[in-house]
Amino acid sequence: MKAILLDNIEHDLPVAHKDRVLLRWLSTVDHKELGILYLLAALLFFIIGGTEALLMRTQLAVANNHLLGPEAYNQLFTMHGVTMIFFVMMPALLGLTVYLTPLMIGANEMAFPRVNAFSFWMTFFGGLLLYFSFAAGGAPNAGWFNYAPLNQSQYSTSPGINYYAMGLLLGGIGSVTTGINIVVTILKLRVKGMTLKRLPLFVWMALVNGFLIIAALPSLNAALSMLLLDRLLDAHFFNTTSGGSALLWQHLFWMFGHPEVYILILPAFGIYSEVFQVFSQKKIFGYAFVAASSVAIGLLSFGVWAHHMFAAGLGNTMNSFFGASSMLIGIPTGIKIFNWIATMYGGRIRLTTSMLFAVAFLIEFTIGGLTGIAFSIVPIDWQLTDSYYVVAHLHYVILGGSLFGLFSALFYWFPKISGRMLNEKLGKWFFWLFVAGFNLTFFLQHFLGLMGMPRRVYTYQNIPYYTLLNLLSTAGAYLMAAAVMVLLYNIYKTVKGEKIKNKDPWNAFTLEWYADSPPCQKNFENVPVVTSRRPFYDLKNLEKRDVD
């Protein structure tokens, strides 16, 4: 089957026409170009979602502010959450996976190139359809998890929630097909000698993530289809006034929603696993434990969804079960943290920008993980749910975990993708500004939550410390925006600059660095037989080859 797939792929690859660049990019089925399209689309939505966040933080900078009205604020926080989760983090991580996976396993393409293109365009048009809601009568305004019965027509009369459902449904279909493509590619197109025990850890995470996407997204897609039937054809799945169940929406959403946290973090775990090895110049400590704990996380993630529903009144038995299972998932995650620290121990550490983000992740994500464990204790959850403590926890996990991973990956693989090196001095300015702004923004929100400030309020009374903490939090958001401007300038300056001559600037270990930088259309003319977990290291160090 592998031979058949490879033959088909080579015949199916399009011929590049330099005078038809736009058409080439619109019709490409090359995994590298589609990976770049995913990343560019994610960058576009990142700028939009980040601007929405700045508007919200500006509104909350002082008490009794009326820069934004309540309806505009509701639409902004909904669009910010939906955009960042579904059209920034997921496409960026999937784009990186689509770009790197074939290169890391010694393949020349994904298993299904045309499906790969279909997946990207479904995701991109899903995002455009979501934003078309602004022109069609109003954006969705019920939060990123869009709870019933608030999502029903009698409570949300504007068409925004219809566009929410249709946009996410398109994106969900694109994600499922990408998940299938990733799994088949890894299982069927690996180069000779690359057994599952020798997979790069980034690829291991991609494999587990592919199965997670295939298993978790259908729950959301089903809920969105049922919601559209409710709103457009008067069905009664979630309409409580006609016998429907509001809780059914919560179950279906969070059966997707909690695995979604791991869909966003597992690829980042793969990035960190590669970065810690290369910038410590050591093999990963406990390869088998890192890989196995990822499988454990994937399985356990389907048994914790109701910890988002402790306040819904599910009863003591259900609350106890989901509280215990939520604590359990901290174990495999903790194993990884110790493995990465042990990898650095005794290594020849190079504190590049990529490595700095990886080290910072260990601190930020651990804070997010510990506050997450607090939420698995039911009475604490009851006290803090829907407060700013939740906002702080969520951002320490998603930004401190996944976004820091993307930044780490950007600096590590930019030479591979573009053939050019990002400026390290500007990179470190970006790192320190962003990390300072991130902690100033979100760490203080723990205290706002503990003091009782609810999330999703467009303004607040001048209660002692509320204004001060909110003002500092807003200043942190602008600091992050300044950091992003430095990053964009760095990328612009680098793209306009000279290409590097060394295709392996980091002295890396894995096969993607064996290909040219950037890789040509056919990734490899010849691929060496893999005999260990560090095949490119073996080629460069014949007398010190690994034995795995």
Coordinates of C-alpha atoms in Angstrom, one line a residue:
M1 CA 0.0 0.0 0.0
K2 CA 2.9 2.3 0.8
A3 CA 4.3 1.9 -2.7
I4 CA 0.9 2.6 -4.3
L5 CA 0.4 5.7 -2.3
L6 CA 3.9 7.1 -3.0
D7 CA 3.5 6.4 -6.8
N8 CA 0.2 8.2 -6.8
I9 CA 1.5 11.1 -4.9
E10 CA 4.5 11.6 -7.2
H11 CA 2.2 11.6 -10.2
D12 CA -0.4 13.9 -8.6
L13 CA 2.0 16.7 -7.5
P14 CA 1.4 19.8 -9.5
V15 CA 4.0 21.5 -11.7
A16 CA 5.0 24.9 -10.4
H17 CA 4.4 27.7 -12.8
K18 CA 6.3 30.8 -11.8
D19 CA 4.0 33.1 -13.8
R20 CA 0.9 31.7 -12.1
V21 CA 1.9 32.1 -8.5
L22 CA -1.5 32.9 -7.1
L23 CA -3.2 30.0 -8.9
R24 CA -0.4 27.7 -7.7
W25 CA -1.0 28.6 -4.1
L26 CA -4.8 28.4 -4.5
S27 CA -4.6 25.0 -6.1
T28 CA -1.6 23.5 -4.3
V29 CA -1.6 20.0 -2.8
D30 CA 2.0 20.2 -1.6
H31 CA 2.0 19.6 2.2
K32 CA 4.7 22.2 2.7
E33 CA 2.8 24.9 0.9
L34 CA -0.5 23.9 2.7
G35 CA 1.4 24.0 6.0
I36 CA 2.5 27.6 5.2
L37 CA -1.1 28.5 4.2
Y38 CA -2.3 27.2 7.5
L39 CA 0.3 29.3 9.4
L40 CA -0.5 32.4 7.4
A41 CA -4.2 32.0 7.9
A42 CA -3.6 31.5 11.6
L43 CA -1.5 34.7 11.7
L44 CA -4.3 36.6 10.0
F45 CA -6.8 35.4 12.6
F46 CA -4.3 36.0 15.4
I47 CA -4.1 39.6 14.5
I48 CA -7.9 39.9 14.4
G49 CA -8.4 38.0 17.7
G50 CA -5.6 39.9 19.4
T51 CA -7.1 43.2 18.4
E52 CA -10.4 42.1 19.9
A53 CA -8.6 41.2 23.1
L54 CA -7.0 44.7 23.2
L55 CA -10.4 46.3 22.8
M56 CA -11.8 44.3 25.7
R57 CA -8.9 45.1 27.9
T58 CA -9.2 48.8 27.0
Q59 CA -12.8 48.7 28.0
L60 CA -11.9 47.1 31.4
A61 CA -9.0 49.3 32.1
V62 CA -11.0 51.6 34.4
A63 CA -14.3 51.2 36.3
N64 CA -17.6 52.3 34.8
N65 CA -16.1 52.6 31.4
H66 CA -18.5 53.0 28.5
L67 CA -16.2 52.8 25.5
L68 CA -18.0 49.6 24.5
G69 CA -21.7 48.8 25.1
P70 CA -22.7 45.4 26.6
E71 CA -23.8 44.0 23.2
A72 CA -20.6 44.9 21.5
Y73 CA -18.6 43.5 24.4
N74 CA -20.5 40.2 24.3
Q75 CA -19.8 39.9 20.6
L76 CA -16.1 40.7 21.1
F77 CA -15.4 38.2 23.8
T78 CA -17.3 35.5 21.9
M79 CA -15.4 36.2 18.7
H80 CA -12.1 36.4 20.5
G81 CA -12.5 33.0 22.2
V82 CA -13.8 31.3 19.1
T83 CA -11.2 32.8 16.8
M84 CA -8.2 32.0 19.1
I85 CA -9.2 28.4 19.7
F86 CA -10.6 27.3 16.4
F87 CA -9.0 29.6 13.8
V88 CA -5.6 30.4 15.4
M89 CA -4.3 27.7 17.7
M90 CA -5.8 24.6 15.9
P91 CA -4.8 25.7 12.3
A92 CA -1.4 26.8 13.4
L93 CA -0.6 23.5 15.2
L94 CA -2.2 21.5 12.4
G95 CA -0.2 23.5 9.8
L96 CA 3.0 22.8 11.6
T97 CA 2.1 19.1 11.8
V98 CA 1.2 19.0 8.1
Y99 CA 4.4 20.7 7.1
L100 CA 6.8 18.7 9.3
T101 CA 5.3 15.2 9.6
P102 CA 6.2 13.9 6.2
L103 CA 9.7 15.4 6.5
M104 CA 10.3 13.9 9.9
I105 CA 9.3 10.4 8.8
G106 CA 11.2 10.5 5.5
A107 CA 8.1 10.7 3.2
N108 CA 7.6 13.0 0.2
E109 CA 4.0 13.9 0.9
M110 CA 1.0 13.3 3.1
A111 CA -1.0 10.2 2.4
F112 CA -3.9 12.1 0.8
P113 CA -2.7 15.4 -0.8
R114 CA -6.0 16.5 -2.2
V115 CA -7.7 15.8 1.1
N116 CA -5.0 17.9 2.7
A117 CA -6.0 20.8 0.5
F118 CA -9.7 20.2 1.1
S119 CA -9.1 20.3 4.9
F120 CA -7.3 23.6 4.8
W121 CA -9.9 25.4 2.6
M122 CA -12.7 24.1 4.8
T123 CA -11.0 25.5 7.8
F124 CA -10.2 28.8 6.2
F125 CA -13.7 29.3 4.8
G126 CA -15.2 28.4 8.2
G127 CA -13.3 31.3 9.7
L128 CA -14.4 33.7 6.9
L129 CA -18.0 32.5 7.3
L130 CA -17.8 33.2 11.1
Y131 CA -16.6 36.8 10.4
F132 CA -19.2 37.3 7.7
S133 CA -21.7 37.4 10.6
F134 CA -20.6 41.0 11.4
A135 CA -22.0 42.0 7.9
A136 CA -25.0 39.8 8.2
G137 CA -26.7 41.3 11.2
G138 CA -24.4 40.7 14.2
A139 CA -21.7 38.4 15.4
P140 CA -22.4 35.5 17.9
N141 CA -22.7 36.7 21.4
A142 CA -23.1 33.7 23.7
G143 CA -19.5 32.9 24.5
W144 CA -17.1 30.5 22.8
F145 CA -19.0 27.5 24.4
N146 CA -22.4 29.0 23.4
Y147 CA -24.5 27.4 26.1
A148 CA -28.1 26.4 25.7
P149 CA -30.7 27.8 26.0
L150 CA -28.9 31.1 25.4
N151 CA -28.1 29.8 21.9
Q152 CA -31.8 29.4 21.0
S153 CA -33.6 31.8 18.7
Q154 CA -35.9 33.2 21.4
Y155 CA -32.8 34.4 23.4
S156 CA -30.4 35.2 20.5
T157 CA -32.4 36.6 17.7
S158 CA -29.6 37.9 15.5
P159 CA -28.1 35.4 12.9
G160 CA -24.7 35.4 14.6
I161 CA -25.1 32.0 16.2
N162 CA -26.2 30.5 12.9
Y163 CA -22.8 31.7 11.5
Y164 CA -21.1 30.4 14.6
A165 CA -22.6 26.9 14.0
M166 CA -21.9 26.9 10.2
G167 CA -18.4 28.3 10.6
L168 CA -17.3 25.8 13.2
L169 CA -19.0 22.9 11.4
L170 CA -16.9 23.7 8.3
G171 CA -13.8 24.0 10.4
G172 CA -14.7 20.8 12.3
I173 CA -15.0 18.8 9.0
G174 CA -11.7 20.1 7.9
S175 CA -10.1 19.1 11.2
V176 CA -11.4 15.6 11.1
T177 CA -10.1 15.0 7.6
T178 CA -6.8 16.4 8.6
G179 CA -6.7 14.0 11.6
I180 CA -7.4 11.0 9.4
N181 CA -4.7 12.2 6.9
I182 CA -2.1 12.6 9.7
V183 CA -2.8 9.1 11.2
V184 CA -2.6 7.3 7.8
T185 CA 0.5 9.2 6.8
I186 CA 2.4 8.3 10.0
L187 CA 1.2 4.6 9.9
K188 CA 1.8 4.0 6.2
L189 CA 4.5 6.3 4.9
R190 CA 7.4 5.9 7.3
V191 CA 10.9 5.4 5.8
K192 CA 12.4 2.0 6.2
G193 CA 13.7 1.4 9.7
M194 CA 11.5 4.0 11.4
T195 CA 9.5 1.8 13.7
L196 CA 7.0 3.3 16.1
K197 CA 9.7 3.0 18.8
R198 CA 11.9 5.3 16.7
L199 CA 9.4 8.0 15.8
P200 CA 10.4 11.5 16.6
L201 CA 8.4 12.6 19.7
F202 CA 6.8 15.4 17.7
V203 CA 5.4 12.7 15.3
W204 CA 4.3 10.6 18.3
M205 CA 2.3 13.6 19.6
A206 CA 0.9 14.2 16.1
L207 CA -0.2 10.5 15.9
V208 CA -2.0 10.7 19.3
N209 CA -3.5 14.0 18.4
G210 CA -4.8 12.7 15.1
F211 CA -6.7 10.0 16.9
L212 CA -8.0 12.6 19.5
I213 CA -9.3 14.8 16.7
I214 CA -11.0 11.9 15.0
A215 CA -12.7 10.8 18.2
A216 CA -13.5 14.2 19.7
L217 CA -14.6 16.5 16.9
P218 CA -17.7 14.5 15.8
S219 CA -19.3 15.3 19.2
L220 CA -19.1 19.0 18.4
N221 CA -20.1 18.6 14.8
A222 CA -23.2 16.7 15.9
A223 CA -24.1 19.4 18.4
L224 CA -23.6 22.1 15.9
S225 CA -25.9 20.3 13.4
M226 CA -28.5 19.8 16.0
L227 CA -28.3 23.5 16.9
L228 CA -28.8 24.5 13.3
L229 CA -31.9 22.3 13.1
D230 CA -33.2 23.9 16.3
R231 CA -32.7 27.4 15.0
L232 CA -33.6 27.0 11.3
L233 CA -36.1 24.2 11.3
D234 CA -37.7 24.4 14.7
A235 CA -36.3 21.2 16.1
H236 CA -36.2 20.8 19.9
F237 CA -32.9 19.3 20.9
F238 CA -31.8 22.1 23.2
N239 CA -35.0 24.1 23.5
T240 CA -36.1 23.7 27.1
T241 CA -39.5 25.3 26.5
S242 CA -40.4 22.4 24.0
G243 CA -39.0 19.5 25.9
G244 CA -35.4 19.8 24.8
S245 CA -32.4 19.6 27.2
A246 CA -29.9 22.4 27.8
L247 CA -27.6 20.0 29.6
L248 CA -27.4 17.9 26.4
W249 CA -25.6 20.8 24.7
Q250 CA -23.2 21.0 27.6
H251 CA -22.4 17.2 27.5
L252 CA -21.9 17.2 23.8
F253 CA -19.8 20.4 23.8
W254 CA -17.5 19.3 26.6
M255 CA -17.1 15.8 25.3
F256 CA -15.3 17.6 22.6
G257 CA -14.2 20.6 24.7
H258 CA -11.9 18.9 27.2
P259 CA -10.1 16.7 24.7
E260 CA -9.7 19.9 22.7
V261 CA -7.4 21.2 25.4
Y262 CA -5.1 18.3 24.7
I263 CA -5.6 18.6 20.9
L264 CA -4.0 22.1 21.5
I265 CA -1.3 21.1 23.9
L266 CA -0.1 17.7 22.6
P267 CA 1.6 19.1 19.4
A268 CA 3.2 21.7 21.6
F269 CA 4.5 18.9 23.8
G270 CA 6.0 17.4 20.7
I271 CA 7.7 20.8 19.9
Y272 CA 9.2 21.0 23.3
S273 CA 10.5 17.5 23.2
E274 CA 12.5 18.3 20.1
V275 CA 13.6 21.7 21.2
F276 CA 14.9 20.5 24.7
Q277 CA 16.9 17.7 23.0
V278 CA 18.6 19.9 20.4
F279 CA 19.4 22.9 22.6
S280 CA 20.7 20.6 25.3
Q281 CA 22.5 18.4 22.8
K282 CA 21.2 15.4 24.6
K283 CA 18.8 12.6 23.9
I284 CA 15.4 12.9 25.5
F285 CA 15.3 11.5 29.0
G286 CA 12.8 8.7 29.2
Y287 CA 11.6 8.5 25.6
A288 CA 9.2 5.6 26.3
F289 CA 7.6 7.5 29.2
V290 CA 7.1 10.7 27.2
A291 CA 5.4 8.7 24.4
A292 CA 3.4 6.5 26.7
S293 CA 2.2 9.4 28.8
S294 CA 0.9 11.0 25.7
V295 CA -1.3 8.0 24.9
A296 CA -2.4 8.0 28.6
I297 CA -3.4 11.7 28.3
G298 CA -5.3 11.0 25.1
L299 CA -7.3 8.2 26.7
L300 CA -7.9 10.0 30.0
S301 CA -9.0 13.2 28.3
F302 CA -12.3 11.5 27.3
G303 CA -13.1 10.8 31.0
V304 CA -13.0 14.3 32.4
W305 CA -15.5 16.4 30.4
A306 CA -18.1 16.9 33.2
H307 CA -15.6 18.7 35.5
H308 CA -16.7 21.7 33.4
M309 CA -20.2 21.1 34.7
F310 CA -19.8 20.9 38.4
A311 CA -22.1 23.9 38.8
A312 CA -24.8 22.3 36.7
G313 CA -26.1 20.0 39.6
L314 CA -25.1 16.6 38.3
G315 CA -25.0 15.1 41.8
N316 CA -22.3 13.9 44.2
T317 CA -21.5 10.6 42.5
M318 CA -20.9 12.2 39.1
N319 CA -19.0 15.1 40.7
S320 CA -16.8 12.7 42.7
F321 CA -16.0 10.6 39.6
F322 CA -15.1 13.4 37.4
G323 CA -13.2 15.2 40.1
A324 CA -11.0 12.1 40.7
S325 CA -10.5 11.5 37.0
S326 CA -9.4 15.2 36.5
M327 CA -6.8 14.8 39.2
L328 CA -5.6 11.6 37.6
I329 CA -4.7 13.3 34.3
G330 CA -2.2 15.4 36.1
I331 CA 0.1 12.4 36.5
P332 CA 1.1 11.8 32.9
T333 CA 1.5 15.5 32.4
G334 CA 3.7 15.7 35.4
I335 CA 5.8 12.8 34.0
K336 CA 6.6 14.9 30.9
I337 CA 7.6 17.9 32.9
F338 CA 10.2 15.8 34.9
N339 CA 11.4 14.2 31.6
W340 CA 12.1 17.6 30.0
I341 CA 13.9 18.9 33.1
A342 CA 16.0 15.7 33.2
T343 CA 16.8 16.1 29.5
M344 CA 18.3 19.6 30.3
Y345 CA 20.2 18.4 33.3
G346 CA 23.9 18.0 32.4
G347 CA 23.3 19.1 28.8
R348 CA 25.2 21.8 26.9
I349 CA 22.3 24.2 27.0
R350 CA 22.0 27.0 24.4
L351 CA 19.6 29.7 25.5
T352 CA 18.3 30.6 22.0
T353 CA 14.9 32.3 21.7
S354 CA 13.4 28.9 20.9
M355 CA 14.9 27.4 24.1
L356 CA 13.9 30.4 26.2
F357 CA 10.2 29.9 25.2
A358 CA 10.5 26.2 26.0
V359 CA 12.0 26.9 29.5
A360 CA 9.4 29.6 30.2
F361 CA 6.7 27.1 29.2
L362 CA 7.8 24.8 32.1
I363 CA 7.0 27.6 34.6
E364 CA 3.8 29.0 33.0
F365 CA 2.2 25.7 32.1
T366 CA 2.9 24.3 35.6
I367 CA 1.1 27.3 37.1
G368 CA -1.8 26.6 34.7
G369 CA -1.8 22.9 35.5
L370 CA -1.8 23.5 39.3
T371 CA -4.8 25.9 39.1
G372 CA -6.5 23.3 36.9
I373 CA -6.0 20.7 39.6
A374 CA -7.7 23.2 42.0
F375 CA -10.7 23.2 39.7
S376 CA -11.0 19.4 40.0
I377 CA -11.9 19.9 43.7
V378 CA -15.6 20.5 43.6
P379 CA -16.1 23.1 46.3
I380 CA -13.3 25.2 44.9
D381 CA -14.8 24.9 41.5
W382 CA -18.2 26.1 42.8
Q383 CA -16.5 29.1 44.4
L384 CA -14.4 30.1 41.5
T385 CA -16.4 29.1 38.4
D386 CA -17.2 31.9 36.0
S387 CA -14.8 34.2 37.7
Y388 CA -11.6 35.8 36.4
Y389 CA -9.7 32.9 38.1
V390 CA -11.0 30.7 35.2
V391 CA -9.8 33.3 32.6
A392 CA -6.3 33.3 34.2
H393 CA -6.2 29.4 34.4
L394 CA -7.3 29.0 30.7
H395 CA -4.7 31.5 29.4
Y396 CA -1.9 30.0 31.4
V397 CA -2.7 26.6 29.8
I398 CA -3.4 27.7 26.3
L399 CA -1.0 30.6 25.9
G400 CA 1.6 29.4 28.4
G401 CA 1.4 25.9 26.9
S402 CA 0.4 26.0 23.2
L403 CA 1.2 29.5 22.1
F404 CA 4.7 29.5 23.8
G405 CA 5.2 26.2 21.9
L406 CA 4.3 27.8 18.6
F407 CA 6.7 30.6 19.3
S408 CA 9.4 28.1 20.2
A409 CA 8.7 26.2 17.0
L410 CA 8.7 29.4 14.9
F411 CA 12.3 30.2 15.9
Y412 CA 13.4 26.6 15.7
W413 CA 12.0 25.7 12.3
F414 CA 11.9 29.1 10.5
P415 CA 15.3 28.3 8.9
K416 CA 13.9 25.0 7.6
I417 CA 10.7 26.6 6.2
S418 CA 12.3 29.8 4.7
G419 CA 16.0 29.1 4.5
R420 CA 16.6 32.2 6.6
M421 CA 17.4 32.7 10.3
L422 CA 15.3 35.0 12.5
N423 CA 17.3 37.6 14.2
E424 CA 18.1 36.3 17.7
K425 CA 18.6 39.7 19.3
L426 CA 15.1 40.8 18.2
G427 CA 13.9 37.4 19.2
K428 CA 15.0 37.9 22.8
W429 CA 13.4 41.4 22.9
F430 CA 10.2 39.7 21.7
F431 CA 10.6 36.9 24.3
W432 CA 11.1 39.2 27.3
L433 CA 8.4 41.7 26.3
F434 CA 5.9 39.0 25.7
V435 CA 6.6 37.0 28.9
A436 CA 6.5 40.1 31.0
G437 CA 3.2 41.3 29.4
F438 CA 1.7 37.8 29.6
N439 CA 2.3 37.5 33.4
L440 CA 1.3 41.1 34.1
T441 CA -2.0 40.5 32.2
F442 CA -3.0 37.1 33.5
F443 CA -1.3 36.4 36.8
L444 CA -3.2 39.3 38.4
Q445 CA -6.5 37.9 37.1
H446 CA -6.1 35.1 39.6
F447 CA -6.6 37.7 42.4
L448 CA -9.5 39.4 40.6
G449 CA -11.2 36.0 40.5
L450 CA -10.4 35.2 44.1
M451 CA -11.9 38.6 45.0
G452 CA -15.1 37.7 43.1
M453 CA -14.9 39.5 39.9
P454 CA -17.1 37.6 37.4
R455 CA -15.9 37.0 33.8
R456 CA -17.8 38.4 30.8
V457 CA -18.9 41.7 32.4
Y458 CA -18.5 44.7 30.2
T459 CA -17.8 47.0 33.1
Y460 CA -17.6 47.0 36.9
Q461 CA -18.1 49.2 40.0
N462 CA -15.1 51.0 41.5
I463 CA -14.5 48.4 44.2
P464 CA -11.1 48.6 46.0
Y465 CA -8.2 47.0 44.0
Y466 CA -10.5 46.2 41.0
T467 CA -9.5 49.2 39.0
L468 CA -5.8 48.9 39.9
L469 CA -5.6 45.2 39.0
N470 CA -7.6 45.7 35.8
L471 CA -5.4 48.7 34.8
L472 CA -2.2 46.7 35.3
S473 CA -3.8 43.7 33.4
T474 CA -4.6 46.0 30.5
A475 CA -1.0 47.4 30.5
G476 CA 0.3 43.8 30.2
A477 CA -2.0 43.2 27.2
Y478 CA -0.5 46.3 25.4
L479 CA 3.0 45.0 26.3
M480 CA 2.2 41.7 24.6
A481 CA 0.9 43.7 21.6
A482 CA 4.3 45.6 21.5
A483 CA 6.1 42.2 21.6
V484 CA 4.1 40.9 18.6
M485 CA 5.0 44.0 16.7
V486 CA 8.7 43.3 17.3
L487 CA 8.1 39.7 16.1
L488 CA 6.4 40.8 12.9
Y489 CA 9.2 43.3 12.2
N490 CA 11.7 40.5 12.8
I491 CA 9.9 38.2 10.3
Y492 CA 9.7 41.0 7.7
K493 CA 13.4 41.9 8.1
T494 CA 14.4 38.3 7.9
V495 CA 12.3 37.5 4.8
K496 CA 13.9 40.4 3.0
G497 CA 17.4 39.3 4.0
E498 CA 19.9 36.7 2.7
K499 CA 19.4 33.0 2.8
I500 CA 21.7 31.0 5.0
K501 CA 24.1 28.5 3.5
N502 CA 24.0 25.9 6.3
K503 CA 20.8 23.8 6.1
D504 CA 21.3 22.6 9.7
P505 CA 22.0 25.7 11.8
W506 CA 21.1 24.1 15.2
N507 CA 23.0 20.8 14.8
A508 CA 19.7 19.0 14.9
F509 CA 18.8 15.3 15.2
T510 CA 15.8 14.5 13.1
L511 CA 15.3 13.8 9.4
E512 CA 13.6 17.1 8.3
W513 CA 17.1 18.7 8.6
Y514 CA 18.5 16.1 6.2
A515 CA 16.4 17.8 3.5
D516 CA 17.3 21.1 1.9
S517 CA 16.3 24.3 3.7
P518 CA 13.7 25.1 2.4
P519 CA 13.0 21.7 1.0
C520 CA 12.4 21.3 -2.7
Q521 CA 9.1 20.1 -4.0
K522 CA 10.1 16.4 -3.6
N523 CA 11.4 16.3 -0.1
F524 CA 14.0 13.6 -0.5
E525 CA 15.8 12.1 -3.5
N526 CA 17.2 9.4 -1.2
V527 CA 16.4 8.7 2.4
P528 CA 18.8 6.8 4.7
V529 CA 17.6 3.7 6.5
V530 CA 16.8 4.7 10.0
T531 CA 18.5 2.8 12.8
S532 CA 17.8 4.9 15.8
R533 CA 15.6 7.8 17.2
R534 CA 18.2 10.4 16.0
P535 CA 18.8 9.5 12.3
F536 CA 20.3 12.8 11.2
Y537 CA 22.6 12.8 14.3
D538 CA 23.7 9.3 13.2
L539 CA 24.6 10.5 9.7
K540 CA 26.8 13.3 11.1
N541 CA 28.4 11.1 13.8
L542 CA 29.1 7.8 12.3
E543 CA 31.5 6.7 15.1
K544 CA 29.0 7.7 17.8
R545 CA 25.8 6.4 16.3
D546 CA 22.9 5.8 18.7
V547 CA 21.7 2.2 19.3
D548 CA 18.0 2.2 20.1

